[in-house]
Coordinates of C-alpha atoms in Angstrom, one line a residue:
Chain A
M1 CA -93.3 96.9 22.0
I2 CA -96.1 94.4 21.7
K3 CA -98.2 94.5 18.5
L4 CA -101.0 92.2 17.8
E5 CA -102.4 92.4 14.3
H6 CA -105.8 91.0 13.3
I7 CA -105.6 88.0 15.6
E8 CA -108.2 85.3 15.0
K9 CA -108.5 82.2 17.1
Y10 CA -111.0 79.3 17.0
F11 CA -111.4 76.5 19.5
D12 CA -112.8 73.1 18.8
T13 CA -115.2 72.2 21.6
S14 CA -117.7 69.4 22.1
K15 CA -120.4 71.9 21.0
G16 CA -118.6 72.8 17.8
K17 CA -116.2 75.5 16.7
V18 CA -116.0 78.6 18.9
H19 CA -114.7 81.8 17.6
A20 CA -112.8 82.9 20.7
V21 CA -110.9 85.9 19.3
K22 CA -112.2 88.0 16.4
D23 CA -109.9 90.3 14.5
V24 CA -108.1 91.8 17.6
S25 CA -105.4 94.3 17.0
L26 CA -103.6 95.9 19.9
N27 CA -100.5 98.1 20.1
I28 CA -99.0 98.0 23.6
K29 CA -96.3 100.6 24.2
Q30 CA -92.9 100.2 25.9
G31 CA -93.1 100.8 29.6
E32 CA -96.9 101.1 30.0
I33 CA -99.3 99.1 32.1
F34 CA -101.9 97.9 29.7
G35 CA -105.2 96.3 30.9
V36 CA -107.5 94.0 29.1
I37 CA -110.8 93.8 30.8
G38 CA -113.9 91.7 30.1
F39 CA -116.3 89.2 31.6
S40 CA -115.3 85.5 31.6
G41 CA -115.4 84.0 28.2
A42 CA -114.7 87.3 26.5
G43 CA -111.4 86.0 25.0
K44 CA -109.0 88.0 27.1
S45 CA -107.1 85.0 28.5
T46 CA -106.7 83.7 24.9
I47 CA -105.4 87.1 23.7
V48 CA -102.8 87.3 26.4
R49 CA -101.6 83.8 25.6
C50 CA -101.2 84.8 22.0
I51 CA -98.5 87.3 23.1
N52 CA -96.1 84.5 24.2
L53 CA -97.7 82.1 21.8
L54 CA -98.9 79.6 24.4
E55 CA -101.9 79.8 22.1
K56 CA -101.1 80.0 18.4
P57 CA -103.5 82.3 16.6
D58 CA -105.2 80.9 13.5
S59 CA -104.4 84.0 11.7
G60 CA -102.9 87.4 12.4
K61 CA -99.4 88.5 13.5
V62 CA -97.7 88.8 16.9
I63 CA -94.8 91.3 16.8
I64 CA -92.6 91.8 19.8
D65 CA -90.0 94.5 19.6
G66 CA -90.4 94.8 15.9
E67 CA -89.9 91.1 15.4
D68 CA -92.7 88.9 13.9
I69 CA -92.6 85.9 16.2
T70 CA -95.8 84.3 14.9
D71 CA -94.1 81.6 12.9
Y72 CA -91.1 81.0 15.2
S73 CA -90.1 77.4 15.8
D74 CA -90.5 75.9 19.3
K75 CA -86.8 76.4 19.9
E76 CA -86.9 80.0 19.0
L77 CA -90.0 80.6 21.0
S78 CA -88.3 79.1 24.0
S79 CA -85.8 81.9 24.1
V80 CA -88.5 84.6 23.3
R81 CA -90.5 83.3 26.3
Q82 CA -87.5 83.9 28.6
S83 CA -87.9 87.6 27.9
I84 CA -91.6 87.5 28.6
G85 CA -92.5 86.8 32.2
M86 CA -96.0 85.5 33.1
I87 CA -98.0 85.1 36.3
F88 CA -101.3 83.4 36.8
Q89 CA -104.5 83.4 38.8
H90 CA -103.5 80.2 40.7
F91 CA -99.8 81.1 40.9
N92 CA -98.7 77.8 39.4
L93 CA -95.7 77.3 41.7
M94 CA -94.0 73.9 41.7
P95 CA -95.2 72.3 45.0
S96 CA -92.2 70.0 45.4
R97 CA -89.7 72.8 45.2
T98 CA -88.8 75.4 47.7
V99 CA -89.3 79.1 47.0
F100 CA -85.6 79.3 46.1
D101 CA -85.8 76.4 43.7
N102 CA -89.0 77.7 42.1
I103 CA -87.2 81.0 41.2
D104 CA -84.1 79.0 40.2
M105 CA -86.1 77.0 37.6
P106 CA -85.9 79.5 34.7
L107 CA -82.4 80.6 35.8
K108 CA -80.8 77.2 36.0
R109 CA -81.3 76.5 32.3
T110 CA -79.5 79.7 31.3
G111 CA -76.2 78.2 32.2
M112 CA -75.6 80.9 34.9
K113 CA -73.1 80.0 37.6
K114 CA -74.4 78.8 40.9
E115 CA -73.0 81.8 42.9
D116 CA -74.5 84.2 40.5
R117 CA -77.8 82.5 40.7
I118 CA -77.8 82.6 44.4
K119 CA -77.0 86.4 44.3
K120 CA -79.8 87.0 41.8
I121 CA -82.4 85.0 43.7
T122 CA -81.5 86.8 46.9
K123 CA -82.0 90.1 45.2
L124 CA -85.3 89.0 43.6
L125 CA -86.6 87.9 47.0
E126 CA -85.7 91.2 48.5
L127 CA -87.6 92.9 45.7
V128 CA -90.8 91.0 46.5
E129 CA -90.1 91.3 50.2
L130 CA -89.9 87.5 50.9
S131 CA -86.2 87.2 51.9
D132 CA -87.1 85.1 55.0
K133 CA -89.1 82.5 53.0
A134 CA -86.4 81.2 50.6
Y135 CA -86.4 77.7 51.9
V136 CA -90.0 77.0 52.6
H137 CA -92.4 75.2 50.2
P138 CA -95.2 77.1 48.5
S139 CA -97.9 75.2 50.5
Q140 CA -96.7 77.1 53.6
L141 CA -97.3 80.5 52.0
S142 CA -100.4 82.6 51.8
G143 CA -102.0 83.5 48.5
G144 CA -100.3 86.9 48.3
Q145 CA -96.9 85.5 49.2
K146 CA -97.3 82.8 46.5
Q147 CA -98.1 85.5 43.9
R148 CA -94.9 87.3 45.0
V149 CA -92.9 84.2 44.5
A150 CA -94.5 83.8 41.1
I151 CA -93.6 87.4 40.3
A152 CA -90.0 86.8 41.4
R153 CA -89.8 83.7 39.2
A154 CA -91.3 85.6 36.2
L155 CA -88.6 88.3 36.7
A156 CA -85.7 85.9 37.0
C157 CA -84.5 86.2 33.4
D158 CA -84.9 90.0 33.4
P159 CA -87.9 90.1 31.0
K160 CA -89.0 93.3 29.3
I161 CA -92.6 92.2 29.4
L162 CA -94.7 90.8 32.2
L163 CA -98.1 89.2 31.4
C164 CA -100.5 88.9 34.3
D165 CA -103.4 86.6 33.8
E166 CA -106.1 87.4 36.5
A167 CA -103.2 87.7 38.9
T168 CA -105.2 89.2 41.7
S169 CA -108.5 87.4 41.2
A170 CA -107.8 84.8 43.8
L171 CA -106.7 87.3 46.4
D172 CA -108.5 89.3 49.0
P173 CA -108.8 93.1 48.5
K174 CA -105.9 94.0 50.8
T175 CA -103.5 91.5 49.3
T176 CA -104.7 92.6 45.8
A177 CA -103.7 96.2 46.7
S178 CA -100.3 95.1 47.8
I179 CA -99.7 93.0 44.7
L180 CA -100.8 95.9 42.5
K181 CA -98.5 98.2 44.3
L182 CA -95.6 95.9 43.7
L183 CA -96.5 95.7 40.0
K184 CA -96.6 99.5 39.8
T185 CA -93.2 99.7 41.4
L186 CA -91.8 97.2 39.0
N187 CA -93.2 99.2 36.1
E188 CA -91.6 102.3 37.4
Q189 CA -88.2 101.0 38.6
L190 CA -87.5 98.3 35.9
K191 CA -89.4 100.1 33.1
L192 CA -91.2 96.8 32.7
T193 CA -94.1 96.7 30.2
I194 CA -97.0 95.0 32.0
V195 CA -100.1 93.5 30.4
I196 CA -102.9 92.8 32.9
I197 CA -105.9 90.6 32.2
T198 CA -108.7 91.1 34.7
H199 CA -112.4 91.2 35.2
Q200 CA -112.0 93.8 38.0
M201 CA -112.4 97.4 36.8
S202 CA -110.8 98.5 40.1
V203 CA -107.5 96.9 39.0
V204 CA -107.6 98.8 35.7
K205 CA -108.5 102.0 37.6
D206 CA -105.7 101.6 40.2
I207 CA -102.7 100.9 38.0
C208 CA -103.3 100.7 34.2
H209 CA -102.3 103.5 31.9
R210 CA -104.4 102.2 29.0
A211 CA -107.0 99.5 28.7
A212 CA -109.0 97.5 26.2
I213 CA -112.5 96.3 26.9
M214 CA -113.3 92.9 25.4
E215 CA -116.7 91.2 24.7
N216 CA -117.4 88.1 22.7
G217 CA -113.8 87.9 21.4
E218 CA -113.7 91.5 20.2
V219 CA -112.1 94.6 21.5
V220 CA -115.1 97.0 21.8
E221 CA -113.2 99.9 23.3
C222 CA -109.5 100.8 23.8
N223 CA -108.3 104.0 25.3
D224 CA -106.4 105.8 28.1
V225 CA -107.9 104.7 31.3
Y226 CA -108.9 108.2 32.3
E227 CA -110.7 108.7 29.0
L228 CA -112.3 105.3 29.4
F229 CA -113.8 106.4 32.7
A230 CA -114.6 110.0 31.7
N231 CA -116.1 109.2 28.3
P232 CA -117.1 105.5 28.0
K233 CA -118.2 105.0 24.4
T234 CA -119.9 101.7 24.8
E235 CA -122.6 100.2 27.0
L236 CA -120.2 97.6 28.3
G237 CA -117.7 100.3 29.1
K238 CA -120.3 102.1 31.2
K239 CA -121.2 98.9 32.9
F240 CA -117.7 98.2 34.0
I241 CA -117.3 101.8 35.3
E242 CA -120.4 101.5 37.3
T243 CA -119.0 98.3 38.9
S244 CA -115.8 100.1 40.0
G245 CA -117.4 102.7 42.2
S246 CA -120.2 102.8 44.7
S247 CA -122.6 104.6 42.3
E248 CA -123.5 101.1 41.2
N249 CA -125.5 100.7 44.5
F250 CA -127.4 103.9 44.0
L251 CA -128.2 103.3 40.4
K252 CA -129.4 99.8 41.1
L253 CA -131.6 101.1 43.8
L254 CA -133.0 103.8 41.6
H255 CA -133.7 101.5 38.7
T256 CA -135.0 98.4 40.4
K257 CA -137.1 100.0 43.1
G258 CA -138.8 102.6 40.9
K259 CA -139.9 104.5 44.0
L260 CA -137.6 105.7 46.7
E261 CA -139.0 107.2 49.9
F262 CA -136.3 109.8 50.2
I263 CA -136.6 111.0 46.6
D264 CA -139.2 113.4 45.4
E265 CA -140.6 111.3 42.6
N266 CA -142.0 114.3 40.6
L267 CA -138.5 115.6 40.0
P268 CA -136.0 114.2 37.4
V269 CA -132.7 112.7 38.6
Y270 CA -129.6 113.9 36.7
H271 CA -126.2 112.1 36.5
L272 CA -123.3 114.5 36.3
T273 CA -119.9 113.4 35.3
Y274 CA -117.1 115.9 35.5
T275 CA -113.5 115.5 34.6
G276 CA -110.3 117.5 34.7
N277 CA -110.8 121.3 35.2
A278 CA -114.6 121.0 35.7
T279 CA -113.9 119.6 39.2
A280 CA -112.3 122.9 40.2
I281 CA -115.5 124.8 39.9
P282 CA -117.9 125.1 42.9
L283 CA -120.8 124.1 40.7
M284 CA -123.6 123.7 43.1
S285 CA -123.1 127.0 44.9
R286 CA -122.9 128.8 41.5
L287 CA -126.2 127.2 40.5
Y288 CA -127.8 128.7 43.5
A289 CA -126.1 132.1 43.2
N290 CA -126.7 132.5 39.5
F291 CA -130.1 130.8 38.9
G292 CA -131.6 130.3 42.3
I293 CA -131.5 126.6 41.7
E294 CA -131.0 124.2 44.6
A295 CA -129.5 120.8 44.3
N296 CA -130.4 117.7 46.4
I297 CA -127.3 115.4 46.2
L298 CA -128.4 111.8 46.1
Y299 CA -125.0 110.3 45.3
G300 CA -121.5 111.8 45.0
N301 CA -118.0 110.6 44.6
I302 CA -114.7 112.0 43.3
D303 CA -112.1 109.4 42.2
Y304 CA -108.5 110.0 41.2
I305 CA -107.4 108.1 38.2
E306 CA -103.8 108.5 37.1
E307 CA -103.7 111.4 39.6
K308 CA -106.5 113.2 37.7
P309 CA -109.8 113.9 39.4
F310 CA -113.0 112.2 38.1
G311 CA -116.3 113.1 39.7
Q312 CA -119.7 111.7 39.6
L313 CA -122.9 113.2 41.1
C314 CA -126.5 112.2 41.1
V315 CA -128.8 115.2 41.9
Q316 CA -132.3 116.5 41.8
L317 CA -132.5 120.1 40.9
F318 CA -135.3 122.5 41.8
G319 CA -135.9 126.3 41.9
K320 CA -136.7 128.6 44.8
E321 CA -140.0 129.4 43.1
P322 CA -142.5 126.7 42.4
N323 CA -142.5 125.5 38.8
Q324 CA -139.3 127.5 38.1
D325 CA -137.7 126.5 34.7
I326 CA -134.4 124.8 35.4
E327 CA -133.3 124.6 31.7
P328 CA -130.9 127.7 32.0
A329 CA -129.2 125.9 34.8
L330 CA -128.8 122.8 32.8
E331 CA -127.3 124.8 30.0
F332 CA -124.9 126.3 32.5
I333 CA -123.8 122.9 33.7
R334 CA -123.1 121.7 30.1
K335 CA -121.1 124.9 29.4
M336 CA -118.9 124.2 32.3
G337 CA -117.7 121.0 30.6
V338 CA -119.7 118.7 32.8
S339 CA -121.6 115.9 31.0
L340 CA -125.2 115.6 32.0
E341 CA -127.5 112.7 31.7
R342 CA -131.1 112.5 32.8
I343 CA -131.5 109.0 34.4
K344 CA -135.0 109.3 35.7
Chain B
M1 CA -84.8 28.2 68.2
E2 CA -84.0 25.2 66.1
N3 CA -86.6 23.2 68.0
L4 CA -89.2 25.8 67.3
V5 CA -88.5 25.8 63.6
N6 CA -88.7 22.0 63.6
T7 CA -92.0 22.0 65.3
L8 CA -93.6 24.7 63.3
L9 CA -92.0 23.8 59.9
P10 CA -91.3 20.1 60.0
N11 CA -90.4 20.0 56.3
F12 CA -88.1 23.0 56.4
E13 CA -84.9 21.4 57.2
R14 CA -85.2 19.0 54.3
L15 CA -86.3 21.6 51.8
S16 CA -84.5 24.7 53.0
E17 CA -81.9 24.6 50.3
E18 CA -84.5 24.4 47.6
F19 CA -86.6 27.1 49.3
Y20 CA -83.7 29.5 49.3
S21 CA -82.9 28.9 45.7
S22 CA -86.6 29.4 44.8
L23 CA -86.6 32.7 46.8
L24 CA -83.5 33.8 44.9
D25 CA -85.2 33.0 41.6
T26 CA -88.2 35.1 42.6
L27 CA -85.9 38.0 43.6
I28 CA -84.1 37.8 40.3
M29 CA -87.5 37.8 38.5
V30 CA -88.6 40.8 40.5
L31 CA -85.4 42.7 40.1
V32 CA -84.7 42.1 36.5
S33 CA -88.1 42.2 34.9
G34 CA -89.4 44.5 37.5
T35 CA -86.8 47.1 36.8
I36 CA -87.2 46.9 33.0
A37 CA -91.0 46.9 33.3
W38 CA -90.8 50.0 35.6
V39 CA -88.7 52.0 33.2
L40 CA -90.8 50.9 30.2
G41 CA -94.0 51.7 32.0
V42 CA -92.8 55.2 33.0
V43 CA -91.6 55.9 29.4
I44 CA -94.9 54.7 27.8
G45 CA -97.0 56.5 30.5
V46 CA -95.1 59.7 29.7
L47 CA -95.5 59.1 25.9
L48 CA -99.3 58.7 26.4
V49 CA -99.6 62.0 28.3
V50 CA -97.3 64.1 26.1
C51 CA -98.6 62.7 22.8
K52 CA -102.2 63.0 23.7
K53 CA -104.3 65.7 22.0
G54 CA -103.2 69.0 23.5
G55 CA -100.1 67.5 25.0
I56 CA -96.7 69.1 24.8
L57 CA -95.5 66.8 22.0
E58 CA -98.9 66.0 20.5
N59 CA -98.6 63.0 18.2
R60 CA -101.7 61.1 17.2
F61 CA -100.0 58.1 15.8
V62 CA -97.8 57.4 18.8
Y63 CA -100.7 57.9 21.2
I64 CA -103.1 55.7 19.3
F65 CA -100.5 52.9 18.9
F66 CA -99.7 52.7 22.6
D67 CA -103.3 53.3 23.7
R68 CA -104.6 50.4 21.6
A69 CA -101.7 48.1 22.4
I70 CA -102.3 48.5 26.1
D71 CA -106.0 47.8 25.8
V72 CA -105.2 44.6 23.8
L73 CA -102.5 43.3 26.1
R74 CA -104.5 44.0 29.3
A75 CA -107.4 42.0 27.9
I76 CA -105.4 38.8 27.7
P77 CA -105.2 36.8 30.9
F78 CA -101.6 36.5 32.0
I79 CA -101.3 32.7 31.9
I80 CA -102.5 32.8 28.3
L81 CA -100.2 35.7 27.4
M82 CA -97.2 33.7 28.7
V83 CA -97.9 30.9 26.2
L84 CA -98.6 33.3 23.4
L85 CA -95.3 35.1 24.0
I86 CA -93.0 32.0 24.0
P87 CA -91.9 32.6 20.3
L88 CA -91.2 36.3 21.0
S89 CA -89.2 35.4 24.1
R90 CA -87.2 32.9 22.1
A91 CA -86.4 35.6 19.6
I92 CA -85.4 38.1 22.3
V93 CA -83.7 36.2 25.1
G94 CA -83.1 32.9 23.3
T95 CA -85.4 30.8 25.4
G96 CA -89.1 30.5 26.1
S97 CA -88.9 28.7 29.4
G98 CA -87.1 28.7 32.7
L99 CA -86.1 31.8 34.7
T100 CA -84.8 33.7 31.7
G101 CA -87.8 32.7 29.6
S102 CA -90.1 34.4 32.1
F103 CA -88.7 37.9 31.7
V104 CA -90.4 38.8 28.5
A105 CA -93.8 37.6 29.6
L106 CA -93.5 39.3 33.0
I107 CA -92.6 42.6 31.3
F108 CA -95.5 42.3 28.9
G109 CA -97.8 41.3 31.7
T110 CA -96.9 44.4 33.8
V111 CA -96.1 47.3 31.6
P112 CA -99.6 47.8 30.2
F113 CA -101.1 48.0 33.6
F114 CA -98.3 50.1 35.0
S115 CA -98.2 52.6 32.1
R116 CA -101.9 53.2 32.4
Q117 CA -101.4 54.1 36.0
I118 CA -98.5 56.3 35.3
E119 CA -100.6 58.0 32.6
S120 CA -103.4 58.6 35.1
V121 CA -100.9 60.1 37.7
L122 CA -99.3 62.4 35.2
S123 CA -102.5 63.6 33.7
H124 CA -103.8 64.6 37.1
L125 CA -100.9 67.0 37.5
D126 CA -102.2 70.6 37.6
S127 CA -102.2 71.7 34.0
G128 CA -101.2 75.2 35.2
L129 CA -97.8 73.9 36.1
I130 CA -97.2 72.8 32.6
E131 CA -98.5 76.1 31.2
A132 CA -96.2 78.0 33.6
S133 CA -93.2 75.9 32.5
K134 CA -93.9 76.6 28.9
A135 CA -94.2 80.3 29.6
M136 CA -90.8 80.1 31.3
G137 CA -89.4 78.8 28.0
L138 CA -88.8 75.2 29.2
R139 CA -88.3 72.7 26.4
P140 CA -90.4 69.5 26.3
L141 CA -87.7 67.2 27.8
E142 CA -87.1 69.7 30.6
I143 CA -90.9 69.7 31.3
I144 CA -91.0 65.9 31.3
F145 CA -88.2 65.4 33.8
G146 CA -88.4 68.6 35.7
V147 CA -92.2 68.9 36.0
Y148 CA -94.2 65.8 35.0
L149 CA -92.0 63.3 36.7
R150 CA -90.4 65.3 39.5
E151 CA -93.7 66.8 40.6
S152 CA -95.4 63.4 40.5
I153 CA -93.0 61.4 42.6
P154 CA -95.6 60.7 45.4
G155 CA -98.1 59.5 42.8
I156 CA -95.6 57.5 40.9
T157 CA -94.5 55.8 44.1
R158 CA -98.1 55.0 45.0
V159 CA -98.9 53.3 41.7
T160 CA -95.5 51.5 41.8
M161 CA -96.6 50.0 45.1
I162 CA -100.0 48.9 43.7
T163 CA -98.3 47.4 40.6
F164 CA -95.7 45.7 42.7
V165 CA -98.3 43.7 44.5
S166 CA -99.9 42.5 41.3
F167 CA -96.5 41.9 39.9
I168 CA -95.6 39.5 42.7
G169 CA -98.8 37.7 41.8
I170 CA -97.8 37.1 38.2
T171 CA -94.3 36.0 39.1
A172 CA -96.0 33.3 41.1
I173 CA -98.1 32.3 38.1
A174 CA -94.9 32.4 35.9
G175 CA -93.3 30.1 38.4
A176 CA -96.0 27.6 38.2
I177 CA -95.4 27.0 34.5
G178 CA -91.6 26.6 34.6
A179 CA -89.9 29.8 35.7
G180 CA -89.1 28.5 39.2
G181 CA -89.4 30.8 42.2
I182 CA -91.5 30.5 45.3
G183 CA -94.7 30.2 43.3
D184 CA -93.4 27.0 41.8
F185 CA -92.1 25.9 45.2
A186 CA -95.5 26.5 46.7
I187 CA -97.3 24.5 44.0
R188 CA -94.9 21.6 44.2
Y189 CA -94.6 21.2 48.0
G190 CA -97.7 22.9 49.2
Y191 CA -100.2 21.7 46.7
Q192 CA -98.8 18.5 45.2
M193 CA -97.2 17.1 48.3
G194 CA -99.7 18.7 50.7
Y195 CA -97.1 20.3 53.1
R196 CA -99.2 22.9 54.8
D197 CA -96.2 24.3 56.6
M198 CA -94.5 25.2 53.4
I199 CA -97.5 27.1 52.2
W200 CA -97.5 29.1 55.4
L201 CA -93.8 29.8 54.9
V202 CA -94.3 31.1 51.4
V203 CA -97.2 33.2 52.5
A204 CA -95.1 34.7 55.3
V205 CA -92.2 35.5 53.0
V206 CA -94.4 37.1 50.4
L207 CA -96.1 39.2 53.0
L208 CA -92.7 40.2 54.3
I209 CA -91.5 41.3 50.9
I210 CA -94.6 43.3 50.2
S211 CA -94.6 45.0 53.6
I212 CA -90.9 46.0 53.1
V213 CA -91.7 47.5 49.7
Q214 CA -94.8 49.3 51.0
G215 CA -92.9 50.6 53.9
I216 CA -90.2 52.1 51.7
G217 CA -92.9 53.5 49.4
K218 CA -94.8 55.2 52.3
L219 CA -91.5 56.7 53.4
I220 CA -90.8 58.1 49.9
I221 CA -94.3 59.6 49.7
K222 CA -94.0 61.2 53.1
K223 CA -90.6 62.7 52.2
T224 CA -91.8 64.1 48.8
T225 CA -95.3 65.4 49.7
F226 CA -95.3 69.1 50.6

């Protein structure tokens, strides 16, 4: 659907040339929600702007639906862009126009008859649940409502692709959730391919099917979101995953404080990550039954990503007898398909 | 009523006809050269913004040409500019003096100042709006009229009002060196003949014109700001 091949992009700044995107290749499939996550300055906004060529790559190819659009003229691009909707962090609605006229902007130029446009806009407003706001100006709307109008505007010309540039970053958590839910619905009902740029791992976790992690202009990791969480291959990947759950708080406490009153400091702390089938096994009680090993749970959480369970535990293990060897127990845990890491 | 006019403006009865024709000259100057200057100023202001580096129709040559021309023209005091432009005025409108001869100078005296202000208004427009328009597939002309100009109506109105005041100022100067109008009237009767009442009359009329224009401007801004 969307194919980026070896994209390179440089920017001239006052401090010299900046290599903003380094040899990025992505293959985004029809009908999926694809996330691009990275800290600010990672080049993710540039890469999404290359998809509709708001930024022209210095080299590399942009292929949409099998068509290489990299060298399209401005006129040709104008029609390609009608089939690619885009929404932004700061909504970018026209302040002098009503909600209705904002959505009408891309429609008006298609030559569609006025009655048809009115019908279409009414439908779009129903879709984003803002039917009662057609004739108000954007300044009278809340952030979430503004983003809904922006989504309606982006969908006006029935695009196959929707690009979201930090679309939820300016919204509070509750509004973010409602916008993400709407995007998910659009993905399912309209078979819309959605590309989401974000620095919030929770956004990726909540609705993306696949995601790429970017750092310094490069894609360092790209995988199914579940795999990304279950087996992060890079340090950055791990860092983002930590930020998405509450284990971050515990790990921070453990690493910065060094000594915690409620933890026996003579015992090691293990971090257990279990995915898929492993979550079905009553692991802790088996440890006790089979090996006489007790576990003190310091942190625990089970998340559901794409409806699949993903669990994390931080435990201290100790035997009934003093100085009991816990190695057989650790071996058992590994055999059960749970990844184990000693973190202290 | 007549008595009151006679007491306050003892010279008015004698000079009224001349005053009205001066006022008409000023209005013609304002309407003709003002309208042309407004349109040119908006066009050049738009060109400066869209041709600038990173603009939607980036064009180094056009940008540098207008940028420099504005700097040069703004540096020349208006009264000197008028004399300088006499040959150009003869070439364009056939005369370098009188009411018709003032048009070219008034336009050259106003456009640089006004287009700079238009440039400043348009470049303060949220760049996200331009980006969103491009993403919607809008073509440059649609962006200029539908976004840059339409979304800047309050700002354009504001700088039009500011420019209008200084424009009235230069029509008075133009009047003093042969274009007629109330500036000329004020110099002849107020300064050379020393009729204080005529100076007061001119001041009152100028204030009235400016207040009317500013009133309309404020109304437009109020109606177009959301």
